[in-house]
């Protein structure tokens, strides 16, 4: 083990992320303002941890000033959240703004700016309006793409003078993969065609919002946030390598290639056709995707993905699923975050950075989410009641270490945004796994208090020196 102190470049962002629905808890919501998340909860409450849903969340809408003060104390320069599409409008067809809801974001964004914190705002973090899900099948519909563009315009009109860093989607692949590909989430409907249609319509919506942004000459940048799973093959065998390559094609390149290069990989289009996956796309839409590319990509990185060649023949009576080509590989001896069931492998940051350098022309990107959710953190409180989350400090340190090493080797990684600033509601896991620098005490009216990691992050931002104990193999 060696003790190292590594300087953090001045322009490397040290911030934190969250989303509207996981924090806001707005009580003014009207009956027609549910989001997909709300109806998932309403229809399938028993799968949510202790029956806890997103209704109150961290009560940010009433306590934003307290949170902004804490951001300021810690020294955050950037904070990312979303605007909740389902709440921002009262009428989705005509894009009528809900003035009551929007006024809270007016205040929150202004409070951040007054405290010297740059707001980074995302337009959709799973907050598809339920009405559009029921009426049109959500992102399967081109009409919904048009309605999203109208919504985006209203948000830009209201905030473009305040917000200079925008993002279209957060993790656009997630909902349809859980719902329509794996059928493990409400409404549990396996349909690979629908899965691909949602993928494509979200790529199209991204390009259309970029087009809108450019046509109106809004100042600042427009990006998107993806969650590629850094994928490793079990071995160097031809078969395992092919399994990893195809896993990457179906789950990562389906969004990475349009974002960075403006087009789908030809091999993906061919394989979808070979397996009779039907999705509605036109040359004109592909041209829009090509022409209107994002300025930057935020990347959410939590854990590695490991695969091996498929060992069983695919049941030909089943609809096509990319698992036709791979099986999960369970690495013996892997280091785990047992609370979340996710492997810890911080080198994913370096490997992803090198990939962007080599395969995507070293385009601009940054770590938009990374963090560690831990169950029952109360057990780590010291006698002063402060959670001693050294495991989180180690986790963050190692991921930043690999980012800095990548930058040293020429990567174009612009920063590190922790998930999350405060503990918040997780899809299905509710408040089970805590991610925050700031504890939210549910027993004490959601009182906020800094964890040990918050004091550590404050020092990191102030000194811009990463002090780390490193296993010699990584030096
Ligand atoms: C990311 C999402 O995938 O992971 C967040 O953008 C989410 O919304 C975070 O909360 C952590 O995952 P989870 O399921 O433990 O909350």
Short mmCIF file of C-alpha atoms and ligand atoms in Angstrom, two decimals:
data_model
loop_
_atom_site.label_atom_id
_atom_site.label_comp_id
_atom_site.label_asym_id
_atom_site.label_seq_id
_atom_site.Cartn_x
_atom_site.Cartn_y
_atom_site.Cartn_z
CA UNK A 1 0.00 0.00 0.00
CA UNK A 2 1.25 3.49 -0.79
CA UNK A 3 -0.02 6.88 0.38
CA UNK A 4 -0.51 9.22 -2.55
CA UNK A 5 -1.68 12.80 -2.88
CA UNK A 6 -2.89 13.68 -6.34
CA UNK A 7 -3.78 17.23 -7.44
CA UNK A 8 -7.20 17.66 -9.01
CA UNK A 9 -7.19 19.97 -12.07
CA UNK A 10 -8.94 23.30 -11.45
CA UNK A 11 -11.44 22.75 -14.26
CA UNK A 12 -12.46 19.27 -13.06
CA UNK A 13 -16.00 19.57 -11.67
CA UNK A 14 -16.65 18.22 -8.19
CA UNK A 15 -20.43 18.22 -7.81
CA UNK A 16 -23.44 16.11 -6.99
CA UNK A 17 -26.53 14.81 -8.74
CA UNK A 18 -30.13 14.03 -8.04
CA UNK A 19 -33.48 14.14 -9.81
CA UNK A 20 -36.77 15.94 -9.37
CA UNK A 21 -38.96 12.93 -8.57
CA UNK A 22 -36.47 11.47 -6.09
CA UNK A 23 -36.36 14.66 -4.02
CA UNK A 24 -39.17 17.14 -4.60
CA UNK A 25 -42.34 15.60 -3.11
CA UNK A 26 -44.70 18.31 -4.28
CA UNK A 27 -48.05 18.30 -2.50
CA UNK A 28 -49.75 20.50 -5.10
CA UNK A 29 -49.84 17.70 -7.69
CA UNK A 30 -53.16 17.50 -9.54
CA UNK A 31 -54.87 14.24 -10.38
CA UNK A 32 -53.67 14.17 -13.98
CA UNK A 33 -50.05 14.94 -13.04
CA UNK A 34 -48.81 11.46 -12.19
CA UNK A 35 -45.62 10.27 -13.83
CA UNK A 36 -44.73 6.75 -14.93
CA UNK A 37 -43.03 6.30 -11.54
CA UNK A 38 -46.24 7.25 -9.68
CA UNK A 39 -48.37 4.74 -11.55
CA UNK A 40 -45.75 2.03 -11.17
CA UNK A 41 -45.95 2.66 -7.43
CA UNK A 42 -49.75 2.82 -7.42
CA UNK A 43 -50.14 -0.39 -9.41
CA UNK A 44 -47.41 -2.40 -7.75
CA UNK A 45 -46.97 -0.97 -4.27
CA UNK A 46 -45.85 -4.24 -2.70
CA UNK A 47 -42.57 -4.24 -4.64
CA UNK A 48 -41.59 -0.89 -3.10
CA UNK A 49 -39.48 -1.20 0.03
CA UNK A 50 -41.71 -0.97 3.10
CA UNK A 51 -44.47 0.28 0.84
CA UNK A 52 -42.68 3.65 0.66
CA UNK A 53 -43.31 5.71 -2.48
CA UNK A 54 -42.16 8.98 -4.03
CA UNK A 55 -44.91 11.24 -2.64
CA UNK A 56 -42.87 13.18 -0.08
CA UNK A 57 -39.34 12.15 -1.07
CA UNK A 58 -36.90 14.50 0.70
CA UNK A 59 -39.44 17.34 0.74
CA UNK A 60 -36.97 19.40 -1.26
CA UNK A 61 -39.67 21.68 -2.57
CA UNK A 62 -40.22 23.06 0.92
CA UNK A 63 -36.63 22.76 2.09
CA UNK A 64 -34.59 23.74 -0.95
CA UNK A 65 -32.96 26.68 0.86
CA UNK A 66 -31.65 24.39 3.58
CA UNK A 67 -30.20 22.09 0.92
CA UNK A 68 -28.67 24.95 -1.04
CA UNK A 69 -27.06 26.23 2.16
CA UNK A 70 -25.54 22.80 2.71
CA UNK A 71 -24.30 22.68 -0.89
CA UNK A 72 -22.69 26.04 -0.32
CA UNK A 73 -21.11 24.96 2.95
CA UNK A 74 -19.61 21.87 1.30
CA UNK A 75 -18.47 24.01 -1.64
CA UNK A 76 -20.30 22.24 -4.46
CA UNK A 77 -19.79 24.14 -7.69
CA UNK A 78 -22.39 22.14 -9.66
CA UNK A 79 -25.66 20.43 -8.83
CA UNK A 80 -27.65 18.35 -11.30
CA UNK A 81 -31.33 17.64 -11.04
CA UNK A 82 -34.31 17.39 -13.39
CA UNK A 83 -37.55 19.21 -13.98
CA UNK A 84 -40.48 16.86 -13.62
CA UNK A 85 -42.28 16.88 -16.98
CA UNK A 86 -45.42 15.33 -15.44
CA UNK A 87 -45.69 18.22 -12.92
CA UNK A 88 -44.35 21.13 -14.99
CA UNK A 89 -47.41 21.11 -17.27
CA UNK A 90 -51.10 20.90 -16.53
CA UNK A 91 -51.93 20.14 -20.15
CA UNK A 92 -49.38 18.05 -22.06
CA UNK A 93 -50.93 18.51 -25.51
CA UNK A 94 -50.85 22.29 -25.36
CA UNK A 95 -47.87 22.67 -23.03
CA UNK A 96 -49.61 24.80 -20.41
CA UNK A 97 -47.23 25.47 -17.54
CA UNK A 98 -48.28 24.79 -13.95
CA UNK A 99 -47.32 28.11 -12.43
CA UNK A 100 -47.47 26.82 -8.88
CA UNK A 101 -45.03 23.96 -9.58
CA UNK A 102 -42.75 26.07 -11.78
CA UNK A 103 -42.52 28.81 -9.16
CA UNK A 104 -40.76 26.35 -6.83
CA UNK A 105 -38.11 25.69 -9.48
CA UNK A 106 -37.80 29.43 -10.13
CA UNK A 107 -36.91 29.79 -6.47
CA UNK A 108 -34.67 26.73 -6.27
CA UNK A 109 -32.65 27.61 -9.37
CA UNK A 110 -32.32 31.23 -8.27
CA UNK A 111 -31.20 30.14 -4.80
CA UNK A 112 -28.49 27.94 -6.33
CA UNK A 113 -27.25 30.77 -8.53
CA UNK A 114 -27.20 33.19 -5.60
CA UNK A 115 -24.99 30.72 -3.77
CA UNK A 116 -22.59 30.35 -6.69
CA UNK A 117 -23.78 26.85 -7.64
CA UNK A 118 -24.18 26.05 -11.33
CA UNK A 119 -27.49 24.27 -11.96
CA UNK A 120 -27.36 21.43 -14.49
CA UNK A 121 -30.90 20.59 -15.52
CA UNK A 122 -32.17 17.43 -17.15
CA UNK A 123 -35.54 17.29 -18.92
CA UNK A 124 -36.49 13.68 -18.18
CA UNK A 125 -35.40 11.40 -15.37
CA UNK A 126 -38.09 8.70 -15.85
CA UNK A 127 -40.77 11.42 -15.37
CA UNK A 128 -42.86 10.56 -18.43
CA UNK A 129 -46.44 11.73 -17.70
CA UNK A 130 -48.70 8.78 -16.86
CA UNK A 131 -51.42 10.22 -19.08
CA UNK A 132 -49.13 9.87 -22.10
CA UNK A 133 -48.20 6.36 -21.05
CA UNK A 134 -51.84 5.26 -20.89
CA UNK A 135 -53.08 7.20 -23.89
CA UNK A 136 -50.24 6.73 -26.38
CA UNK A 137 -48.02 3.99 -24.99
CA UNK A 138 -45.45 6.51 -23.77
CA UNK A 139 -42.19 6.67 -25.69
CA UNK A 140 -43.47 4.16 -28.23
CA UNK A 141 -45.35 7.06 -29.85
CA UNK A 142 -44.00 9.70 -32.25
CA UNK A 143 -46.69 12.06 -30.97
CA UNK A 144 -45.11 11.85 -27.51
CA UNK A 145 -41.79 12.86 -29.09
CA UNK A 146 -43.54 16.00 -30.39
CA UNK A 147 -45.15 16.70 -27.01
CA UNK A 148 -41.77 16.33 -25.30
CA UNK A 149 -40.29 18.89 -27.68
CA UNK A 150 -43.12 21.31 -26.83
CA UNK A 151 -42.45 20.77 -23.13
CA UNK A 152 -38.72 21.34 -23.66
CA UNK A 153 -39.47 24.62 -25.38
CA UNK A 154 -41.49 25.84 -22.38
CA UNK A 155 -38.68 24.89 -20.01
CA UNK A 156 -36.06 26.64 -22.16
CA UNK A 157 -38.21 29.75 -22.50
CA UNK A 158 -38.57 30.00 -18.76
CA UNK A 159 -35.03 29.18 -17.66
CA UNK A 160 -32.61 29.78 -20.53
CA UNK A 161 -31.43 33.04 -18.98
CA UNK A 162 -30.56 31.20 -15.75
CA UNK A 163 -29.51 27.68 -16.78
CA UNK A 164 -26.59 27.22 -19.17
CA UNK A 165 -26.06 23.51 -18.95
CA UNK A 166 -28.90 21.28 -20.10
CA UNK A 167 -29.42 17.55 -20.53
CA UNK A 168 -32.22 15.89 -22.46
CA UNK A 169 -32.50 12.46 -20.78
CA UNK A 170 -31.16 10.61 -17.81
CA UNK A 171 -30.50 6.93 -18.61
CA UNK A 172 -32.93 6.70 -21.53
CA UNK A 173 -32.51 2.90 -21.83
CA UNK A 174 -33.65 1.94 -18.35
CA UNK A 175 -37.46 1.92 -18.20
CA UNK A 176 -38.10 0.04 -21.44
CA UNK A 177 -35.39 -2.51 -20.67
CA UNK A 178 -36.96 -3.35 -17.32
CA UNK A 179 -40.55 -3.19 -18.61
CA UNK A 180 -40.50 -4.44 -22.22
CA UNK A 181 -37.30 -6.41 -22.59
CA UNK A 182 -36.85 -8.20 -19.28
CA UNK A 183 -40.47 -7.79 -18.13
CA UNK A 184 -39.42 -7.44 -14.50
CA UNK A 185 -41.23 -4.17 -13.84
CA UNK A 186 -44.83 -3.04 -14.08
CA UNK A 187 -46.68 -3.54 -16.42
CA UNK A 188 -44.50 -6.61 -17.12
CA UNK A 189 -45.05 -6.85 -20.85
CA UNK A 190 -42.33 -8.57 -22.87
CA UNK A 191 -42.15 -6.94 -26.28
CA UNK A 192 -38.76 -6.46 -27.94
CA UNK A 193 -40.31 -4.36 -30.72
CA UNK A 194 -41.61 -1.87 -28.16
CA UNK A 195 -38.23 -1.87 -26.44
CA UNK A 196 -36.46 -0.85 -29.64
CA UNK A 197 -39.16 1.67 -30.49
CA UNK A 198 -38.66 3.43 -27.16
CA UNK A 199 -34.89 3.40 -27.72
CA UNK A 200 -35.25 4.95 -31.14
CA UNK A 201 -37.90 7.50 -30.20
CA UNK A 202 -35.74 8.67 -27.31
CA UNK A 203 -32.73 9.06 -29.63
CA UNK A 204 -34.99 10.99 -31.98
CA UNK A 205 -36.37 13.13 -29.15
CA UNK A 206 -32.81 13.94 -28.06
CA UNK A 207 -31.93 15.15 -31.56
CA UNK A 208 -35.17 17.15 -31.86
CA UNK A 209 -34.54 18.92 -28.58
CA UNK A 210 -30.96 19.69 -29.69
CA UNK A 211 -32.42 21.07 -32.94
CA UNK A 212 -34.83 23.26 -30.97
CA UNK A 213 -32.02 24.46 -28.71
CA UNK A 214 -29.80 25.41 -31.65
CA UNK A 215 -32.57 26.98 -33.73
CA UNK A 216 -33.41 29.30 -30.86
CA UNK A 217 -29.76 30.15 -30.25
CA UNK A 218 -30.02 29.46 -26.55
CA UNK A 219 -26.76 30.05 -24.78
CA UNK A 220 -24.92 27.24 -23.06
CA UNK A 221 -24.73 23.57 -23.87
CA UNK A 222 -27.16 20.74 -24.41
CA UNK A 223 -26.14 17.19 -23.56
CA UNK A 224 -27.58 13.88 -22.52
CA UNK A 225 -26.87 11.40 -19.71
CA UNK A 226 -26.27 7.73 -20.46
CA UNK A 227 -25.50 4.68 -18.36
CA UNK A 228 -23.33 2.37 -20.43
CA UNK A 229 -22.38 -0.73 -18.51
CA UNK A 230 -18.64 -1.21 -18.88
CA UNK A 231 -18.65 -4.78 -20.09
CA UNK A 232 -15.93 -7.39 -19.61
CA UNK A 233 -15.75 -10.83 -21.17
CA UNK A 234 -14.99 -13.79 -18.94
CA UNK A 235 -11.93 -14.66 -21.05
CA UNK A 236 -10.10 -13.84 -24.24
CA UNK A 237 -11.74 -16.72 -26.07
CA UNK A 238 -13.37 -15.77 -29.36
CA UNK A 239 -16.79 -16.81 -28.03
CA UNK A 240 -16.61 -14.82 -24.79
CA UNK A 241 -15.27 -11.78 -26.61
CA UNK A 242 -18.13 -11.96 -29.08
CA UNK A 243 -20.66 -12.20 -26.22
CA UNK A 244 -19.24 -9.02 -24.65
CA UNK A 245 -19.17 -7.25 -28.00
CA UNK A 246 -22.83 -8.00 -28.65
CA UNK A 247 -23.91 -7.16 -25.12
CA UNK A 248 -22.22 -3.82 -25.65
CA UNK A 249 -23.90 -3.36 -29.03
CA UNK A 250 -27.46 -3.91 -27.76
CA UNK A 251 -27.26 -2.08 -24.43
CA UNK A 252 -24.54 0.52 -24.76
CA UNK A 253 -23.89 1.44 -28.37
CA UNK A 254 -27.63 1.78 -29.06
CA UNK A 255 -27.38 5.13 -27.24
CA UNK A 256 -23.64 5.89 -27.17
CA UNK A 257 -23.22 5.82 -30.96
CA UNK A 258 -26.11 8.20 -31.74
CA UNK A 259 -24.96 10.54 -28.93
CA UNK A 260 -21.29 10.66 -29.93
CA UNK A 261 -21.41 9.83 -33.66
CA UNK A 262 -24.97 10.65 -34.71
CA UNK A 263 -25.80 7.17 -35.99
CA UNK A 264 -26.66 3.60 -35.02
CA UNK A 265 -24.03 0.93 -35.59
CA UNK A 266 -24.82 -0.84 -38.87
CA UNK A 267 -24.38 -4.19 -37.14
CA UNK A 268 -27.16 -3.35 -34.68
CA UNK A 269 -29.58 -2.50 -37.47
CA UNK A 270 -28.69 -5.73 -39.25
CA UNK A 271 -29.07 -7.92 -36.17
CA UNK A 272 -32.44 -6.38 -35.30
CA UNK A 273 -33.59 -7.13 -38.84
CA UNK A 274 -32.19 -10.65 -38.70
CA UNK A 275 -34.21 -11.32 -35.57
CA UNK A 276 -37.35 -9.67 -36.99
CA UNK A 277 -37.45 -6.89 -34.42
CA UNK A 278 -39.86 -4.32 -35.85
CA UNK A 279 -39.36 -0.64 -35.17
CA UNK A 280 -40.61 2.35 -37.01
CA UNK A 281 -37.82 4.63 -38.25
CA UNK A 282 -37.22 6.63 -41.40
CA UNK A 283 -34.24 7.99 -43.29
CA UNK A 284 -35.41 11.46 -42.41
CA UNK A 285 -35.34 10.63 -38.69
CA UNK A 286 -31.87 9.09 -39.01
CA UNK A 287 -30.75 12.29 -40.72
CA UNK A 288 -32.07 14.41 -37.80
CA UNK A 289 -30.14 12.16 -35.37
CA UNK A 290 -27.03 12.62 -37.49
CA UNK A 291 -27.35 16.36 -37.80
CA UNK A 292 -28.31 17.37 -34.27
CA UNK A 293 -25.83 15.85 -31.87
CA UNK A 294 -25.40 16.73 -28.22
CA UNK A 295 -22.54 18.91 -27.00
CA UNK A 296 -21.54 16.58 -24.19
CA UNK A 297 -22.44 13.29 -22.59
CA UNK A 298 -22.81 12.72 -18.86
CA UNK A 299 -22.04 9.14 -17.93
CA UNK A 300 -23.46 7.26 -14.94
CA UNK A 301 -21.01 4.59 -13.80
CA UNK A 302 -21.71 2.32 -10.85
CA UNK A 303 -20.54 -1.24 -11.50
CA UNK A 304 -19.00 -3.43 -14.21
CA UNK A 305 -20.95 -5.90 -16.27
CA UNK A 306 -19.47 -9.34 -16.95
CA UNK A 307 -20.59 -11.83 -19.54
CA UNK A 308 -19.64 -15.13 -21.14
CA UNK A 309 -20.75 -16.94 -24.27
CA UNK A 310 -24.25 -18.41 -24.13
CA UNK A 311 -24.18 -22.07 -23.19
CA UNK A 312 -27.79 -22.95 -23.94
CA UNK A 313 -29.57 -22.74 -27.20
CA UNK A 314 -32.21 -19.99 -27.33
CA UNK A 315 -35.78 -21.29 -27.28
CA UNK A 316 -36.92 -20.39 -30.79
CA UNK A 317 -40.53 -20.02 -29.61
CA UNK A 318 -39.54 -17.14 -27.35
CA UNK A 319 -39.44 -13.59 -28.74
CA UNK A 320 -35.93 -12.34 -29.48
CA UNK A 321 -33.95 -11.00 -26.53
CA UNK A 322 -30.26 -9.94 -26.74
CA UNK A 323 -29.55 -12.68 -24.16
CA UNK A 324 -29.63 -14.94 -27.21
CA UNK A 325 -25.95 -13.99 -27.47
CA UNK A 326 -24.63 -13.99 -23.90
CA UNK A 327 -24.96 -15.21 -20.35
CA UNK A 328 -24.03 -13.30 -17.21
CA UNK A 329 -20.66 -14.23 -15.77
CA UNK A 330 -20.24 -14.22 -12.00
CA UNK A 331 -16.63 -13.33 -11.22
CA UNK A 332 -15.35 -15.41 -8.31
CA UNK A 333 -13.97 -13.28 -5.48
CA UNK A 334 -15.45 -10.03 -6.75
CA UNK A 335 -15.71 -7.15 -4.30
CA UNK A 336 -19.33 -6.35 -3.55
CA UNK A 337 -21.49 -3.61 -2.19
CA UNK A 338 -23.75 -6.14 -0.56
CA UNK A 339 -26.51 -3.64 0.25
CA UNK A 340 -27.11 -2.97 -3.42
CA UNK A 341 -25.82 -6.26 -4.83
CA UNK A 342 -23.46 -4.41 -7.15
CA UNK A 343 -19.83 -5.28 -7.78
CA UNK A 344 -17.30 -2.58 -6.91
CA UNK A 345 -14.70 -2.14 -9.61
CA UNK A 346 -13.52 1.49 -9.85
CA UNK A 347 -11.36 0.84 -12.91
CA UNK A 348 -14.57 1.01 -15.01
CA UNK A 349 -13.94 4.77 -15.03
CA UNK A 350 -10.52 4.42 -16.62
CA UNK A 351 -11.62 1.76 -19.09
CA UNK A 352 -14.61 3.83 -20.19
CA UNK A 353 -12.43 6.93 -20.53
CA UNK A 354 -9.96 5.09 -22.75
CA UNK A 355 -12.80 3.79 -24.85
CA UNK A 356 -14.10 7.31 -25.53
CA UNK A 357 -10.55 8.38 -26.36
CA UNK A 358 -9.99 5.54 -28.79
CA UNK A 359 -13.42 4.84 -30.25
CA UNK A 360 -15.31 8.12 -29.96
CA UNK A 361 -12.69 10.64 -30.96
CA UNK A 362 -12.08 11.67 -27.35
CA UNK A 363 -15.33 13.65 -27.21
CA UNK A 364 -16.24 15.59 -24.10
CA UNK A 365 -17.84 13.64 -21.23
CA UNK A 366 -17.93 13.57 -17.45
CA UNK A 367 -19.01 11.25 -14.65
CA UNK A 368 -22.56 12.35 -14.01
CA UNK A 369 -23.42 9.73 -11.38
CA UNK A 370 -21.38 7.39 -9.24
CA UNK A 371 -22.03 6.47 -5.65
CA UNK A 372 -22.65 3.86 -3.03
CA UNK A 373 -26.05 2.97 -1.59
CA UNK A 374 -25.82 1.44 1.89
CA UNK A 375 -28.54 -0.10 3.97
CA UNK A 376 -29.18 0.83 7.59
CA UNK A 377 -26.52 3.52 7.81
CA UNK A 378 -27.70 4.47 11.29
CA UNK A 379 -25.55 1.66 12.63
CA UNK A 380 -22.47 3.70 11.64
CA UNK A 381 -23.34 6.74 13.78
CA UNK A 382 -20.71 7.88 16.24
CA UNK A 383 -21.50 9.32 19.68
CA UNK A 384 -22.13 12.74 18.08
CA UNK A 385 -24.70 11.16 15.77
CA UNK A 386 -22.56 11.57 12.63
CA UNK A 387 -22.58 8.67 10.19
CA UNK A 388 -19.02 7.42 9.77
CA UNK A 389 -19.23 6.41 6.12
CA UNK A 390 -15.58 5.67 5.46
CA UNK A 391 -16.66 3.02 2.93
CA UNK A 392 -18.21 5.84 0.85
CA UNK A 393 -15.07 7.98 1.11
CA UNK A 394 -12.98 5.04 -0.14
CA UNK A 395 -15.47 4.34 -2.92
CA UNK A 396 -15.50 7.94 -4.16
CA UNK A 397 -11.71 8.28 -3.81
CA UNK A 398 -11.01 5.22 -5.92
CA UNK A 399 -13.37 6.31 -8.70
CA UNK A 400 -11.92 9.82 -8.78
CA UNK A 401 -8.42 8.31 -8.74
CA UNK A 402 -9.14 6.38 -11.94
CA UNK A 403 -10.66 9.47 -13.55
CA UNK A 404 -7.53 11.49 -12.78
CA UNK A 405 -5.30 8.72 -14.07
CA UNK A 406 -7.34 8.63 -17.27
CA UNK A 407 -6.99 12.40 -17.68
CA UNK A 408 -3.27 11.97 -17.23
CA UNK A 409 -3.39 9.48 -20.09
CA UNK A 410 -5.22 11.92 -22.35
CA UNK A 411 -8.90 11.32 -21.53
CA UNK A 412 -11.40 14.16 -21.91
CA UNK A 413 -13.26 13.63 -18.64
CA UNK A 414 -14.61 16.91 -17.24
CA UNK A 415 -15.60 16.01 -13.72
CA UNK A 416 -17.17 13.86 -11.06
CA UNK A 417 -20.76 14.26 -9.85
CA UNK A 418 -21.64 12.14 -6.87
CA UNK A 419 -24.94 10.31 -6.61
CA UNK A 420 -26.31 11.76 -4.46
CA UNK A 421 -26.19 15.01 -2.58
CA UNK A 422 -28.76 13.89 0.00
CA UNK A 423 -30.24 10.46 0.67
CA UNK A 424 -33.28 10.13 -1.56
CA UNK A 425 -35.98 7.81 -2.87
CA UNK A 426 -34.76 5.05 -5.18
CA UNK A 427 -36.93 3.31 -7.75
CA UNK A 428 -38.50 0.47 -5.77
CA UNK A 429 -35.84 0.56 -3.06
CA UNK A 430 -37.33 3.76 -1.63
CA UNK A 431 -35.10 4.94 1.24
CA UNK A 432 -33.52 1.51 1.80
CA UNK A 433 -30.10 2.20 0.35
CA UNK A 434 -28.73 5.56 1.39
CA UNK A 435 -26.50 7.39 -1.10
CA UNK A 436 -26.15 10.90 0.28
CA UNK A 437 -23.39 13.06 1.67
CA UNK A 438 -26.29 14.37 3.72
CA UNK A 439 -28.40 12.09 5.87
CA UNK A 440 -32.19 12.49 5.65
CA UNK A 441 -33.62 11.38 8.99
CA UNK A 442 -37.08 10.01 8.30
CA UNK A 443 -37.85 9.66 12.01
CA UNK A 444 -37.04 13.30 12.65
CA UNK A 445 -39.14 15.08 10.07
CA UNK A 446 -36.49 14.58 7.38
CA UNK A 447 -33.85 16.51 9.30
CA UNK A 448 -30.65 16.99 7.34
CA UNK A 449 -27.19 16.27 8.74
CA UNK A 450 -23.78 15.97 7.22
CA UNK A 451 -22.17 12.53 7.16
CA UNK A 452 -18.42 12.11 7.55
CA UNK A 453 -18.20 11.94 3.74
CA UNK A 454 -19.72 15.43 3.51
CA UNK A 455 -16.91 16.89 5.63
CA UNK A 456 -14.41 14.93 3.54
CA UNK A 457 -15.93 16.16 0.24
CA UNK A 458 -15.82 19.72 1.57
CA UNK A 459 -12.09 19.35 2.23
CA UNK A 460 -11.53 17.73 -1.15
CA UNK A 461 -13.17 20.68 -2.93
CA UNK A 462 -11.26 23.20 -0.83
CA UNK A 463 -7.80 21.64 -1.19
CA UNK A 464 -8.27 20.01 -4.60
CA UNK A 465 -5.91 17.28 -3.46
CA UNK A 466 -6.98 13.65 -3.47
CA UNK A 467 -5.24 11.81 -0.64
CA UNK A 468 -5.50 8.09 -1.21
CA UNK A 469 -4.09 4.81 0.04
CA UNK A 470 -3.41 2.77 -3.03
CA UNK A 471 -2.75 -0.88 -3.55
CA UNK A 472 0.65 -0.95 -5.30
CA UNK A 473 -0.74 -2.90 -8.24
CA UNK A 474 -2.74 0.20 -9.28
CA UNK A 475 0.03 2.79 -9.19
C1 LIG B 1 -29.14 5.68 -11.49
C2 LIG B 1 -30.37 6.56 -11.59
O1 LIG B 1 -29.28 4.61 -12.35
O2 LIG B 1 -28.89 5.04 -10.29
C3 LIG B 1 -30.89 7.07 -10.26
O3 LIG B 1 -30.16 7.64 -12.45
C4 LIG B 1 -30.78 5.99 -9.19
O4 LIG B 1 -32.19 7.55 -10.44
C5 LIG B 1 -29.31 5.59 -9.06
O5 LIG B 1 -31.31 6.37 -7.97
C6 LIG B 1 -28.99 4.57 -7.99
O6 LIG B 1 -29.72 3.40 -8.17
P1 LIG B 1 -30.77 2.91 -7.09
O7 LIG B 1 -31.69 1.99 -7.81
O8 LIG B 1 -30.00 2.20 -6.03
O9 LIG B 1 -31.44 4.13 -6.59
#
